[in-house]
Coordinates of C-alpha atoms in Angstrom, one line a residue:
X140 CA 100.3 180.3 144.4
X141 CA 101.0 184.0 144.2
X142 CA 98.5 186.2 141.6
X143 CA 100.0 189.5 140.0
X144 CA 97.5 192.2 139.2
X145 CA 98.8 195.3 137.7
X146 CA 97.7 199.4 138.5
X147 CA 98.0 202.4 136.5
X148 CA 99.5 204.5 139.4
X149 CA 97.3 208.3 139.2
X150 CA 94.4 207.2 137.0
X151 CA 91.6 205.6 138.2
X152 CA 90.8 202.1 136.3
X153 CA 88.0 200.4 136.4
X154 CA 87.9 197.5 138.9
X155 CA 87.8 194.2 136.7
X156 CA 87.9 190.6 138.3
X157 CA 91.2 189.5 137.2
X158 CA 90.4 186.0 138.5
X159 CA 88.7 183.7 140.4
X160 CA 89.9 184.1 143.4
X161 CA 89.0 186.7 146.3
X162 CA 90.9 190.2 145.0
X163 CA 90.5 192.6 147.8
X164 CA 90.4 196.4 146.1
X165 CA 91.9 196.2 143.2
X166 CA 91.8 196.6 139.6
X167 CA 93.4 195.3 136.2
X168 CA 95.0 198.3 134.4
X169 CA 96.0 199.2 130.5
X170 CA 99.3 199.6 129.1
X171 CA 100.7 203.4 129.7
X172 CA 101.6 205.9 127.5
X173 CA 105.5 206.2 128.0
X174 CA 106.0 210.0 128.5
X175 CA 103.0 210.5 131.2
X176 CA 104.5 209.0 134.4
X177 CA 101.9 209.7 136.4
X178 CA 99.8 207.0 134.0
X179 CA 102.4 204.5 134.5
X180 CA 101.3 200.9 135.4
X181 CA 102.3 199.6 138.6
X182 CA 102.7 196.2 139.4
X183 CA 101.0 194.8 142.3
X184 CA 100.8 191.7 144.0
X185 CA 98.1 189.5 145.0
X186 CA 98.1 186.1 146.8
X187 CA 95.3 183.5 146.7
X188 CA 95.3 181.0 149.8
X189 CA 95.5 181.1 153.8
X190 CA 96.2 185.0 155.4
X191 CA 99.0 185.4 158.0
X192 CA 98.3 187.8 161.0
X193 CA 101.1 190.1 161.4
X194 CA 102.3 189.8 165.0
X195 CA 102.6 193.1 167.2
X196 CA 106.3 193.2 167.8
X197 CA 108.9 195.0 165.3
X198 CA 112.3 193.9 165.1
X199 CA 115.7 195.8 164.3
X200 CA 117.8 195.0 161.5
X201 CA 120.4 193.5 162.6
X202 CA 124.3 195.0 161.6
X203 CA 126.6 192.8 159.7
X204 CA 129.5 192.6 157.2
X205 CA 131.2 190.2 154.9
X206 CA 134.4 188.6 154.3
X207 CA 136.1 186.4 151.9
X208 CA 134.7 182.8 151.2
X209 CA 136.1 179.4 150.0
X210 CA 135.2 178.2 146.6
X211 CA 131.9 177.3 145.5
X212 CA 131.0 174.0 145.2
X213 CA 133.2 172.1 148.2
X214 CA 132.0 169.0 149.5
X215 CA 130.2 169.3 152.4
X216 CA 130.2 166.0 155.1
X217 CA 130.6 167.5 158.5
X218 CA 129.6 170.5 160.4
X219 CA 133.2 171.5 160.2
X220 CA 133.2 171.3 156.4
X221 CA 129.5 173.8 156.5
X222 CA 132.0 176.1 158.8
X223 CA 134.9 175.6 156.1
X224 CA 132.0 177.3 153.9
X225 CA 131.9 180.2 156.4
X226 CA 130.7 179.5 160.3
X227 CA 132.3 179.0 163.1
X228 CA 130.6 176.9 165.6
X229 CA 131.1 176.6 169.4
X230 CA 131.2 172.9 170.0
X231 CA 131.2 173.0 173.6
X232 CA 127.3 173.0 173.3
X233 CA 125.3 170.0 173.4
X234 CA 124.0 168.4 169.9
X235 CA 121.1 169.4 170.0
X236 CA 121.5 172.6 168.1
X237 CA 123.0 175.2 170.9
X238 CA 125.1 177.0 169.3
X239 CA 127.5 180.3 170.1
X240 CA 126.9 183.1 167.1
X241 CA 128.1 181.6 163.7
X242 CA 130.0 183.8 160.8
X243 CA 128.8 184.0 157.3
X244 CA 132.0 183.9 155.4
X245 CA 130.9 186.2 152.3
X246 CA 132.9 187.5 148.9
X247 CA 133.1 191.3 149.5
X248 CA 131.8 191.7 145.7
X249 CA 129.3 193.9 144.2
X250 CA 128.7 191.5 140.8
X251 CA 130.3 188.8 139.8
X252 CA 133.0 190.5 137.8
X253 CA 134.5 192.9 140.7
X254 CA 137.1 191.7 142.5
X255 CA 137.0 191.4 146.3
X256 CA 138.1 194.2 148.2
X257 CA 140.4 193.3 151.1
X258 CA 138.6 194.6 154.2
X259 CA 136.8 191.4 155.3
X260 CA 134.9 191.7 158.4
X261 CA 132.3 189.1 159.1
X262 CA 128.7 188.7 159.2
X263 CA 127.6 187.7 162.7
X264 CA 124.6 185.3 162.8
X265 CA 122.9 185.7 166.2
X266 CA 122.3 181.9 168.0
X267 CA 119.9 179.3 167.2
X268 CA 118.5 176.6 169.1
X269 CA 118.2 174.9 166.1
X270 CA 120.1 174.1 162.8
X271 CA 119.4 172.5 159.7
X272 CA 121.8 171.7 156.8
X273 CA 121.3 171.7 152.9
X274 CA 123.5 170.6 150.3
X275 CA 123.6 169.7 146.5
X276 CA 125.1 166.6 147.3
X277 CA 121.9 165.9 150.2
X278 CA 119.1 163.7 150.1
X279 CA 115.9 164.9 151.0
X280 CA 114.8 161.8 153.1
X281 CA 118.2 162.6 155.3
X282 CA 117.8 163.8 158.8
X283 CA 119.0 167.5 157.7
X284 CA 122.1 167.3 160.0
X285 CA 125.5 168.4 158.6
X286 CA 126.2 165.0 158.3
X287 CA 123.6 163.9 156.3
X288 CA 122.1 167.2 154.9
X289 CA 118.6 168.1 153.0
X290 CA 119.3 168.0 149.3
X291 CA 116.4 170.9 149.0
X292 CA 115.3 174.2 150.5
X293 CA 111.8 173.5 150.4
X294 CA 112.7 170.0 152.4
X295 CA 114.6 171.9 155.1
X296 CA 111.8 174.4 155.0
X297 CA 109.0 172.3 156.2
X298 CA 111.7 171.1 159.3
X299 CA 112.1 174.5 160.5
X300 CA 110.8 175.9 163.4
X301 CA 111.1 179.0 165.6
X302 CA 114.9 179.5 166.4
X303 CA 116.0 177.8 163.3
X304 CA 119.5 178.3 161.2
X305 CA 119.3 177.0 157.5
X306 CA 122.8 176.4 156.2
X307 CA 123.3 176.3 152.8
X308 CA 125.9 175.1 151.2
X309 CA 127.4 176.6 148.0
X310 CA 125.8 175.3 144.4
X311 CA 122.7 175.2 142.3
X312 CA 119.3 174.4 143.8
X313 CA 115.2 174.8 142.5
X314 CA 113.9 177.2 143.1
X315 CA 109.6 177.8 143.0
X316 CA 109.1 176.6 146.6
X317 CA 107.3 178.0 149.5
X318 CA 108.7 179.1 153.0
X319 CA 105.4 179.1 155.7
X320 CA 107.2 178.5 159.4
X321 CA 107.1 181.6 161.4
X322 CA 110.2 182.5 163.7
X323 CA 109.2 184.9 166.8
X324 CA 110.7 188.1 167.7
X325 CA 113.1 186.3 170.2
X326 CA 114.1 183.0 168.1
X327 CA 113.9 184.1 164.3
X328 CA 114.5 181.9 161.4
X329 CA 117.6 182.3 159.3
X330 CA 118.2 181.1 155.9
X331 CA 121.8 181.3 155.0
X332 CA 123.7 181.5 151.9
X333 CA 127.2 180.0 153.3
X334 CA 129.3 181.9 151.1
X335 CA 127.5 185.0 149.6
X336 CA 125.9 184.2 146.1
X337 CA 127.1 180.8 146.5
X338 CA 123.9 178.7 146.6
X339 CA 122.2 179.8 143.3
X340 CA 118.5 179.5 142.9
X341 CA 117.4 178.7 139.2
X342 CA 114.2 177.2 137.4
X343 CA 113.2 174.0 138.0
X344 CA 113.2 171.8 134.7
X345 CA 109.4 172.0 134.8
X346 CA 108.1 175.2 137.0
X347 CA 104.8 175.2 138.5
X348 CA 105.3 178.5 140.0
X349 CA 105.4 182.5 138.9
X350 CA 107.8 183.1 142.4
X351 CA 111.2 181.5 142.8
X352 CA 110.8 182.2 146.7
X353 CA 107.6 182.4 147.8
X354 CA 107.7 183.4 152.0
X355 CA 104.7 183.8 154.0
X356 CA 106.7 183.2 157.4
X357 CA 107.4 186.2 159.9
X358 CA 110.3 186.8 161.4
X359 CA 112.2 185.5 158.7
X360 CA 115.8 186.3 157.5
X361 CA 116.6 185.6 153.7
X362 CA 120.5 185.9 153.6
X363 CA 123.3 186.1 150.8
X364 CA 121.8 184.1 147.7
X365 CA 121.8 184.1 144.1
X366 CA 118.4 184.0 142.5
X367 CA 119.1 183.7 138.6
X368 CA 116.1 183.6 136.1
X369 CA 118.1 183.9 133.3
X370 CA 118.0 179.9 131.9
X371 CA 113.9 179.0 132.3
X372 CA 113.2 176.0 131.1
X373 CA 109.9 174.2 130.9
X374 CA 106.6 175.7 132.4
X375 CA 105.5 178.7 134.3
X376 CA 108.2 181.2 133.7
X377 CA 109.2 183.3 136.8
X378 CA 107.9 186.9 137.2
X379 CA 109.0 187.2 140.7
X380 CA 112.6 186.8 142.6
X381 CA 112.0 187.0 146.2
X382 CA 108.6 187.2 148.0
X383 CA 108.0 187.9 151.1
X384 CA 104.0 188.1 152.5
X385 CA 105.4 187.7 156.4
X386 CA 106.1 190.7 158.4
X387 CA 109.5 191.3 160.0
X388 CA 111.6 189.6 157.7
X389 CA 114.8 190.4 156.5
X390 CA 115.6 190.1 152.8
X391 CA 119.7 190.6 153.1
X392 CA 122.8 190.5 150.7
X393 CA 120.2 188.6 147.7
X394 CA 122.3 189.0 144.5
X395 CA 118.4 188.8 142.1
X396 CA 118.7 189.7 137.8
X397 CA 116.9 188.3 135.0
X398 CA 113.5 187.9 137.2
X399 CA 110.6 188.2 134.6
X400 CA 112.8 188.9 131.6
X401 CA 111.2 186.4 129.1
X402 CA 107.9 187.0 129.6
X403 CA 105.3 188.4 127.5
X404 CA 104.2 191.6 129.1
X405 CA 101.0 192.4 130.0
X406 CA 98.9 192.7 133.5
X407 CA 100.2 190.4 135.3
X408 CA 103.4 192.2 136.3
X409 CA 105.9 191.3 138.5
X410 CA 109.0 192.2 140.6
X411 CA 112.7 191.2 141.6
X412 CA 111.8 191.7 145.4
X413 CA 108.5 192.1 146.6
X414 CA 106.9 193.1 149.8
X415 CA 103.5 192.5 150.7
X416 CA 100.8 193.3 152.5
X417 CA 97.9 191.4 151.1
X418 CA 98.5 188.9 153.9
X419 CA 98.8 191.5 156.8
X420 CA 102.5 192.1 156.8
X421 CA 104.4 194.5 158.2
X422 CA 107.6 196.2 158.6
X423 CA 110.2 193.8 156.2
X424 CA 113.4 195.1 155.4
X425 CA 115.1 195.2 151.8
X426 CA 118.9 195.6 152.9
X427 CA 122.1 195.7 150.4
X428 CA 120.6 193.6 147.6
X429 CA 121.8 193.7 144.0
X430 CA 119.2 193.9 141.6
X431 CA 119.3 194.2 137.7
X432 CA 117.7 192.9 134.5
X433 CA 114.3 192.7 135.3
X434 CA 111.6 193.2 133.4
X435 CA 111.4 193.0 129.3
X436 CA 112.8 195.8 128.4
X437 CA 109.8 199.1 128.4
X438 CA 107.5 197.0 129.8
X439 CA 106.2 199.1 132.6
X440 CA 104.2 196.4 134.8
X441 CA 107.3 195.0 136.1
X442 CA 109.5 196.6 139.6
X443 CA 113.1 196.1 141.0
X444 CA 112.2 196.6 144.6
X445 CA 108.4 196.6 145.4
X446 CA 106.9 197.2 148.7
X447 CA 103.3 197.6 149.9
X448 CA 103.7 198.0 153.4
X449 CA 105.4 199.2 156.1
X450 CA 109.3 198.7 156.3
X451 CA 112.9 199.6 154.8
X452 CA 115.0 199.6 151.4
X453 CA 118.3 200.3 152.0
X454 CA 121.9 200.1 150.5
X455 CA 120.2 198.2 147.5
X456 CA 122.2 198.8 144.0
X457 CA 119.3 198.6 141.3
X458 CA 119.8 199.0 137.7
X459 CA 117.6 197.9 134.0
X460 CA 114.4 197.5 135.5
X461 CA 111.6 198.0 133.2
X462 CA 109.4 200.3 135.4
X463 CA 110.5 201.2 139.0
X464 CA 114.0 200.4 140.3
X465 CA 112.4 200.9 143.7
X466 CA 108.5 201.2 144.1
X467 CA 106.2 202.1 146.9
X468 CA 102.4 200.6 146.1
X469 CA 99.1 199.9 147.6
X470 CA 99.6 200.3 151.6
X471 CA 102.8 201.8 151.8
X472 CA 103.9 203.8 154.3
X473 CA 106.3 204.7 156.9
X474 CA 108.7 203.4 154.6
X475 CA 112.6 204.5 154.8
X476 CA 114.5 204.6 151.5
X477 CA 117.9 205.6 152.2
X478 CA 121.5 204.8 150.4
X479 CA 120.7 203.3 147.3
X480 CA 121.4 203.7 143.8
X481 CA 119.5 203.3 141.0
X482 CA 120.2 203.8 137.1
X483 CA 119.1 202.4 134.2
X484 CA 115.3 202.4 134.5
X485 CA 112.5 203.9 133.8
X486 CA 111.5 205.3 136.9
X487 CA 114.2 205.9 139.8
X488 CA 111.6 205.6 142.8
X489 CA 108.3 206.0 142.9
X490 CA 106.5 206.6 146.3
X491 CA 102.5 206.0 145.8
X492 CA 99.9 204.7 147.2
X493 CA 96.5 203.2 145.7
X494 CA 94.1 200.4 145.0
X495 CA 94.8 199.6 149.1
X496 CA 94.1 196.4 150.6
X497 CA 93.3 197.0 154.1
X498 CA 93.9 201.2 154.7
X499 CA 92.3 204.1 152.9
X500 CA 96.1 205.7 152.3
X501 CA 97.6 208.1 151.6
X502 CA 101.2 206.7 151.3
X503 CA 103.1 209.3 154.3
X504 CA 105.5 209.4 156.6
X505 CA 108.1 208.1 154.1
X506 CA 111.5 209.3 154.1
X507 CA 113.6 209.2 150.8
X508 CA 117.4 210.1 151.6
X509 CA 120.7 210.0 150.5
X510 CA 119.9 207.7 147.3
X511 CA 121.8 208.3 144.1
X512 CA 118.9 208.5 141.2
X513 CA 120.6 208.5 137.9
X514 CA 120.0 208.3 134.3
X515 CA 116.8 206.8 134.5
X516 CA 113.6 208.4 132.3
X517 CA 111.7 209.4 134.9
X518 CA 113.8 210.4 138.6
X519 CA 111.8 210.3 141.6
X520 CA 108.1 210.4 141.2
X521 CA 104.8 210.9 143.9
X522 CA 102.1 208.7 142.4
X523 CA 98.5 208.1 143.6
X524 CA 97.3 209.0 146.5
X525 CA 100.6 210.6 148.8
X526 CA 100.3 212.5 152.3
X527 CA 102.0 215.6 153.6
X528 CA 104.7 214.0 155.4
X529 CA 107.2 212.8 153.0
X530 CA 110.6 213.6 153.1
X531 CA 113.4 214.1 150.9
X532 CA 116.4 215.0 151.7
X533 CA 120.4 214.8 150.5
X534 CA 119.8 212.8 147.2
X535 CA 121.3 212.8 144.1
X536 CA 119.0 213.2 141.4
X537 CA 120.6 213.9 138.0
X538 CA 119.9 212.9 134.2
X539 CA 117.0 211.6 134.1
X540 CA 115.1 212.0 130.6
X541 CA 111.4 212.7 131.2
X542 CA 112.1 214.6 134.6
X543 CA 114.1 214.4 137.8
X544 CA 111.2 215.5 140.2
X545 CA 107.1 214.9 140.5
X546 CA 106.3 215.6 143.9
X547 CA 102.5 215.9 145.4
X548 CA 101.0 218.2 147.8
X549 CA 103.3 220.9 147.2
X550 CA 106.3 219.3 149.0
X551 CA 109.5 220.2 148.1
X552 CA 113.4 218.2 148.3
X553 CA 116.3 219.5 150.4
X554 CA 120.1 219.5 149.9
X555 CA 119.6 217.8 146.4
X556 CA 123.0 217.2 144.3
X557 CA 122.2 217.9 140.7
X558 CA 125.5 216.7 138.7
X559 CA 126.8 213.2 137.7
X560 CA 127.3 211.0 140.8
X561 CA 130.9 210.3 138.5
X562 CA 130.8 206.4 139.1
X563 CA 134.1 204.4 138.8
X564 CA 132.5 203.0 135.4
X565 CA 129.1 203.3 134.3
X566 CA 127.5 201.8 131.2
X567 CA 124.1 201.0 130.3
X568 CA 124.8 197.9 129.3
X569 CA 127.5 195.0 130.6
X570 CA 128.3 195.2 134.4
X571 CA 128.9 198.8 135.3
X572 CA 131.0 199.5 138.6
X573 CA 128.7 202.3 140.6
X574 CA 131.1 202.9 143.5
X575 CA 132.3 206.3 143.4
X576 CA 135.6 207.6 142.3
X577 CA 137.6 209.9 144.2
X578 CA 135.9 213.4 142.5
X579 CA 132.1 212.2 142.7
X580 CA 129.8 215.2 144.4
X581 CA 128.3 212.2 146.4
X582 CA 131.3 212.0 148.8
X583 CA 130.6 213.5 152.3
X584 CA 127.3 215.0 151.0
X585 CA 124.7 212.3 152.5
X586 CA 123.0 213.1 156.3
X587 CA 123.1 210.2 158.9
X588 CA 119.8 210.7 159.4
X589 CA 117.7 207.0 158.9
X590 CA 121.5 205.9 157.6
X591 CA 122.3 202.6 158.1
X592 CA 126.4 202.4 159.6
X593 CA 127.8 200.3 156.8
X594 CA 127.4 200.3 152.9
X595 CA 126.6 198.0 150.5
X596 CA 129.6 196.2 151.2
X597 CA 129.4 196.0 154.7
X598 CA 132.1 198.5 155.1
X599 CA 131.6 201.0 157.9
X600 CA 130.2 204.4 156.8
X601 CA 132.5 207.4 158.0
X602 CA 130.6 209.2 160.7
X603 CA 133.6 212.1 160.9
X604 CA 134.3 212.8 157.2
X605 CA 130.5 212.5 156.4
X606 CA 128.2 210.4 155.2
X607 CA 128.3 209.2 151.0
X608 CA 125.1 209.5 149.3
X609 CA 124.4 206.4 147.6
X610 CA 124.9 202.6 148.0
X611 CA 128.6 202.9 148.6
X612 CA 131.0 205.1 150.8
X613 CA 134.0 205.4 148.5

């Protein structure tokens, strides 16, 4: 079971133990007072159990895209129904799992409400050796085959095994389960949502856990679902989305909102997506998530987008969180933060190190480009202890309360647009659309630079008219 511990960010706290389990440098924190950022309380995240070692390999993010899907909720019987839901398989391989690269059939849609646009390229799922099947209508004593699929994740979960594709059909599952199996650089594990958003993680009628996905396994890839803490019901409440203690994972295409919304606030903090490295890991990356409503509302121990290592946030559209949309903590470093945009919260970004688990800091070599940083109360912030080698370059910063700009060290930002990114419709409240209409200064004013090829909906970026700064190229 995963412990949260919370940090005032550029005050020094007295270390407390916050339980009884081993806490590796760390300390409890107070509340913080709302108009000194650089007193703000950061939420960390601490794990109690067995360590992973990280292996020695990196792996690239892979490219994909996304295209239209059937309807939620289709029976699934046969492997051909699972591709119905959005794969093609070659069935000129044997049975025992060879398959040719399978296509994630996903809705092309920001949030629920927006409509799907009509370029529908597809996501390309590299081959497995082996696949695994998971359906509402399963049965977790079932072989796991599409046939006869898992009725749970956490079943298929403890089947899985280097090389392994998880299918998942479209519906409502638990969630509060653990993931453990690594994958290897060569044979990775792949949990897939078979139609974006269409297999919806909620609380179980009586949670045990704070995480709704709790993953210590490397090599992992967590693909196209809907985690929804909106409805808890009896026991622990959520305070965390999607967790990932493994190091090269991929957490992909995750629509995540409500997470740790009706919870008390206090230390114990919490986040929509975190990335940790209490357990060693390494080099995870956070690619073209949504992520909204998390956090009671000024509560300032509770992040969007939390990372503690090494890795990259990306394309992610973030908006009401109650501290940091995106949020750089304890180890951090080397991190790329390109192409997102954030509104709504209380701090845009924060890049920080402190109260490190295995390094001495400072937080460097991050690059923060081409993100749209809007209407928050504080913009983008250097907390704790930072280095000289941060970067900053091509965002939009604009609007926000408090400040747009704390940086350490003397370092300075480049090529910053300081005007309204003029979204298509933006609200602080409801569902706002954050693509950019046809005047925004965004257009053509991002650098390619750590730029991923594609947006947040998989649509290709346009190397010749220049790249957009933020999520989306209009």
């Amino acid at each position: 079971m995963i412990k949260f511990v919370t940090f005032a960010s550029d005050k020094k706290l007295s270390a407390l133990v916050c339980s009884s389990m081993a806490v590796l440098l760390t300390a409890c924190g107070g509340q913080a007072v709302e108009d000194s950022p650089s007193q703000s309380a950061t939420a960390g995240f601490i794990a109690s159990s067995e360590q992973a070692t990280a292996p020695a390999v990196a792996i690239q993010a892979q490219d994909s895209a996304i295209t239209a899907a059937p309807q939620a909720g289709t029976a699934v019987t046969t492997e051909a129904d699972f591709a119905m839901s959005g794969y093609n398989a070659d069935t000129s391989h044997t049975q025992q799992g060879n398959i040719s690269a399978m296509q994630t059939a996903f809705a092309p849609q920001d949030d629920a409400a927006l409509a799907p646009t009509t370029n529908t390229p597809q996501v390309t799922i590299p081959a497995t050796t082996y696949k695994l099947y998971v359906s509402p209508s399963g049965n977790d004593s079932s072989a796991g085959t599409a046939t006869a699929p898992f009725r749970t994740l956490a079943r298929a979960a403890r089947s899985t095994r280097a090389g392994t594709t998880v299918f998942v059909a479209p519906g409502t599952y638990d969630g509060g389960f653990k993931t453990t199996v690594h994958g290897t650089a060569s044979a990775r594990i792949y949990y897939v949502s078979t139609t974006k958003w269409g297999a919806k993680i909620v609380p179980p009628a009586s949670s045990t856990n704070k995480v709704a996905w709790d993953n210590r396994g490397n090599y992992v890839d967590i693909i196209g679902f809907h985690v929804d803490g909106s409805a808890p019901r009896a026991g622990t409440r959520w305070a965390s989305g999607i967790y990932s203690g493994g190091s090269y994972d991929m957490i992909r295409n995750n629509w995540v909102h409500h997470i740790a919304h009706n919870i008390t606030c206090g230390s114990a903090g919490g986040s929509a997506i975190g990335v940790d490295s209490y357990y060693r890991g390494v080099k995870t990356d956070v690619v073209g998530n949504l992520v909204h409503d998390i956090g009671p509302a000024g509560c300032r121990y509770v992040q969007g987008i939390y990372i503690s290592t090494s890795g990259t946030v990306k394309n992610n559209v973030v908006y009401r969180v109650a501290e940091g949309a995106i949020h750089l903590w304890h180890d951090a470093a080397n991190v790329i933060i390109t192409n997102n945009t954030v509104t709504a919260s209380n701090t845009g970004i924060i890049v920080g190190g402190g109260d490190f688990y295995f390094t001495s800091g400072p937080s460097d070599n991050n690059a923060v480009y081409n993100n749209i940083v809007y209407d928050n109360k504080m913009g983008i912030s250097e907390q704790g202890k930072t280095g000289r080698n941060n970067t900053y370059r091509n965002n939009l910063v604009f609007q926000n309360s408090t400040y747009n700009w704390k940086l350490n060290n003397g370092l300075t930002h480049t090529s910053t647009i300081t005007s309204s990114p003029l979204f298509v419709a933006y609200s602080r409240t409801g569902t706002p659309n954050l693509k950019l209409s046809a005047s925004s200064p965004a257009i053509g004013r991002g650098t390619s630079a750590q730029a991923l090829a594609y947006d947040f909906l998989e649509r290709p970026r346009n190397a010749s008219t220049g790249y957009d700064v933020g999520a989306y190229q209009h």
